[in-house]
């Protein structure tokens, strides 16, 4: 079993302070908890998906020439460990939707898409959608690269 997974948090740079959740301390308010591997933690910057709360916060930051802080909380995990920790952290910090905390997560976590096998048709549709997106133009800009170099990832 591979230990390539991690659990990460997106932090709101507009809300500095000490945010303490039992054994976790953040210097900015967390607004999203996720799990993944590779470059998954950056995928939310594309503003895709159904999570309107998360997109709204990220878009607000981008519109004010800021980026969220992206912080890996746990690394070197098996997929199952990452899922359980994601669930634990979301419960510990709390979600906006159920009035328990600041997180924009739409679920209690643990669902993920690990091991998802897509049809060739789906892969082609996703490629066409990416080709129409201006996200990669933004990512390639010097300003974006400069901002990304300031993001904490460990």
C-alpha positions as MATLAB code, in Angstrom:
seq = 'XXXXXXXXXXXXXXXXXXXXXXXXXXXXXXXXXXXXXXXXXXXXXXXXXXXXXXXXXXXXXXXXXXXXXXXXXXXXXXXXXXXXXXXXXXXXXXXXXXXXXXXXXXXXXXXXXXXXXXXXXXXXXXXXXXXXXXXXXXXXXXXXXXXXXXXXXX';
ca = [
       0.000    0.000    0.000;
       1.460    3.346   -1.075;
       1.988    6.178    1.385;
       1.799    9.037   -1.108;
      -1.297   10.765    0.271;
      -1.554   13.901    2.376;
      -4.202   16.012    4.099;
      -4.132   19.762    3.520;
      -5.847   22.988    4.494;
      -6.646   26.161    2.590;
      -6.242   29.235    4.791;
      -7.819   32.655    4.228;
      -5.095   35.326    4.010;
      -7.755   37.963    4.757;
      -8.299   36.456    8.211;
      -5.022   36.343   10.150;
      -4.980   35.339   13.804;
      -4.576   32.273   16.002;
      -7.104   29.608   15.094;
      -6.831   26.713   17.520;
      -8.649   23.413   17.094;
      -7.414   21.049   19.802;
      -3.883   20.109   18.636;
      -4.045   22.164   15.423;
      -2.979   25.801   15.294;
      -3.308   27.927   12.171;
      -2.083   31.513   11.647;
      -5.046   32.212    9.347;
      -8.610   30.946    9.347;
      -8.977   27.602    7.565;
     -11.730   27.447    4.970;
     -11.208   24.068    3.326;
      -9.756   20.670    4.266;
      -8.878   18.120    1.614;
      -6.842   15.028    0.928;
      -4.910   13.961   -2.107;
      -1.548   13.245   -3.649;
       0.646   14.850   -6.264;
      -0.571   18.340   -7.171;
      -4.144   17.831   -5.975;
      -3.855   20.602   -3.396;
      -3.520   23.212   -6.178;
      -6.510   22.028   -8.235;
      -9.001   24.217   -6.339;
      -7.347   27.351   -7.715;
      -8.958   26.526  -11.087;
     -12.354   27.449   -9.545;
     -14.088   24.371  -10.928;
     -16.481   22.022   -9.246;
     -19.724   22.398   -7.362;
     -18.448   23.848   -4.095;
     -19.721   27.412   -4.448;
     -18.590   28.401   -0.934;
     -14.956   27.438   -1.564;
     -14.983   29.047   -5.028;
     -16.425   32.265   -3.576;
     -13.624   32.551   -0.998;
     -10.857   31.746   -3.489;
     -12.325   34.095   -6.097;
     -12.496   36.883   -3.516;
      -8.825   36.359   -2.668;
      -7.788   36.250   -6.336;
      -9.782   39.424   -7.074;
      -7.802   41.219   -4.363;
      -4.495   39.939   -5.822;
      -4.022   37.386   -3.056;
      -3.838   33.625   -2.880;
      -4.916   31.322   -0.098;
      -2.207   29.732    2.000;
      -2.111   26.024    1.218;
      -0.716   23.990    4.072;
      -0.050   20.276    4.208;
      -1.044   19.053    7.650;
      -0.234   15.334    7.381;
       1.952   13.616    4.774;
       3.172   10.117    3.963;
      -0.237    8.538    4.415;
      -2.078    5.602    2.936;
      -5.329    6.536    1.189;
      -7.459    5.123    4.004;
      -5.477    7.046    6.639;
      -5.850   10.278    4.671;
      -9.628    9.753    4.369;
     -10.012    9.183    8.107;
      -7.881   12.210    8.993;
      -9.820   14.382    6.533;
     -13.075   13.347    8.241;
     -11.575   13.960   11.691;
     -10.288   17.441   10.793;
     -13.530   18.548    9.155;
     -15.437   17.433   12.241;
     -12.916   19.109   14.586;
     -12.908   22.463   12.744;
     -16.549   22.489   11.625;
     -18.436   23.406    8.462;
     -20.299   26.553    7.423;
     -23.252   24.544    6.077;
     -24.142   23.031    9.432;
     -23.137   26.092   11.501;
     -20.308   24.304   13.284;
     -17.293   26.203   11.906;
     -15.577   28.081    9.054;
     -14.981   25.274    6.547;
     -16.538   25.459    3.096;
     -16.435   21.671    2.702;
     -19.781   20.476    1.383;
     -19.551   17.064    3.076;
     -18.047   15.479    6.172;
     -15.153   14.223    4.014;
     -13.767   10.829    3.154;
     -15.517   10.432   -0.191;
     -12.713   11.293   -2.605;
     -12.173    9.980   -6.097;
      -9.131    7.795   -5.470;
      -9.016    4.945   -7.920;
     -11.650    6.514  -10.177;
     -11.467    5.083  -13.694;
     -12.829    7.362  -16.387;
     -14.062    6.406  -19.831;
     -12.202    7.739  -22.860;
     -15.244    9.881  -23.639;
     -15.115   11.498  -20.187;
     -11.369   12.083  -20.500;
     -11.908   13.781  -23.872;
     -14.678   16.024  -22.488;
     -12.453   17.070  -19.578;
      -9.579   17.818  -21.986;
     -11.841   19.981  -24.167;
     -13.071   21.835  -21.083;
      -9.480   22.473  -19.963;
      -8.538   23.713  -23.433;
     -11.282   26.377  -23.207;
     -10.205   27.486  -19.752;
      -8.106   30.587  -19.147;
      -6.809   29.009  -15.920;
      -3.565   27.804  -17.495;
      -2.918   31.238  -18.994;
      -3.245   32.660  -15.491;
      -0.970   29.973  -14.042;
       1.719   30.753  -16.614;
       1.716   34.485  -15.827;
       4.680   35.945  -13.957;
       2.434   37.517  -11.323;
       0.794   34.186  -10.547;
       4.176   32.417  -10.352;
       5.427   35.084   -7.955;
       2.376   34.656   -5.715;
       2.594   30.859   -5.822;
       6.215   30.989   -4.651;
       4.943   32.531   -1.401;
       2.466   29.751   -0.621;
       3.361   27.473    2.281;
       3.024   23.836    1.283;
       4.777   21.987    4.097;
];
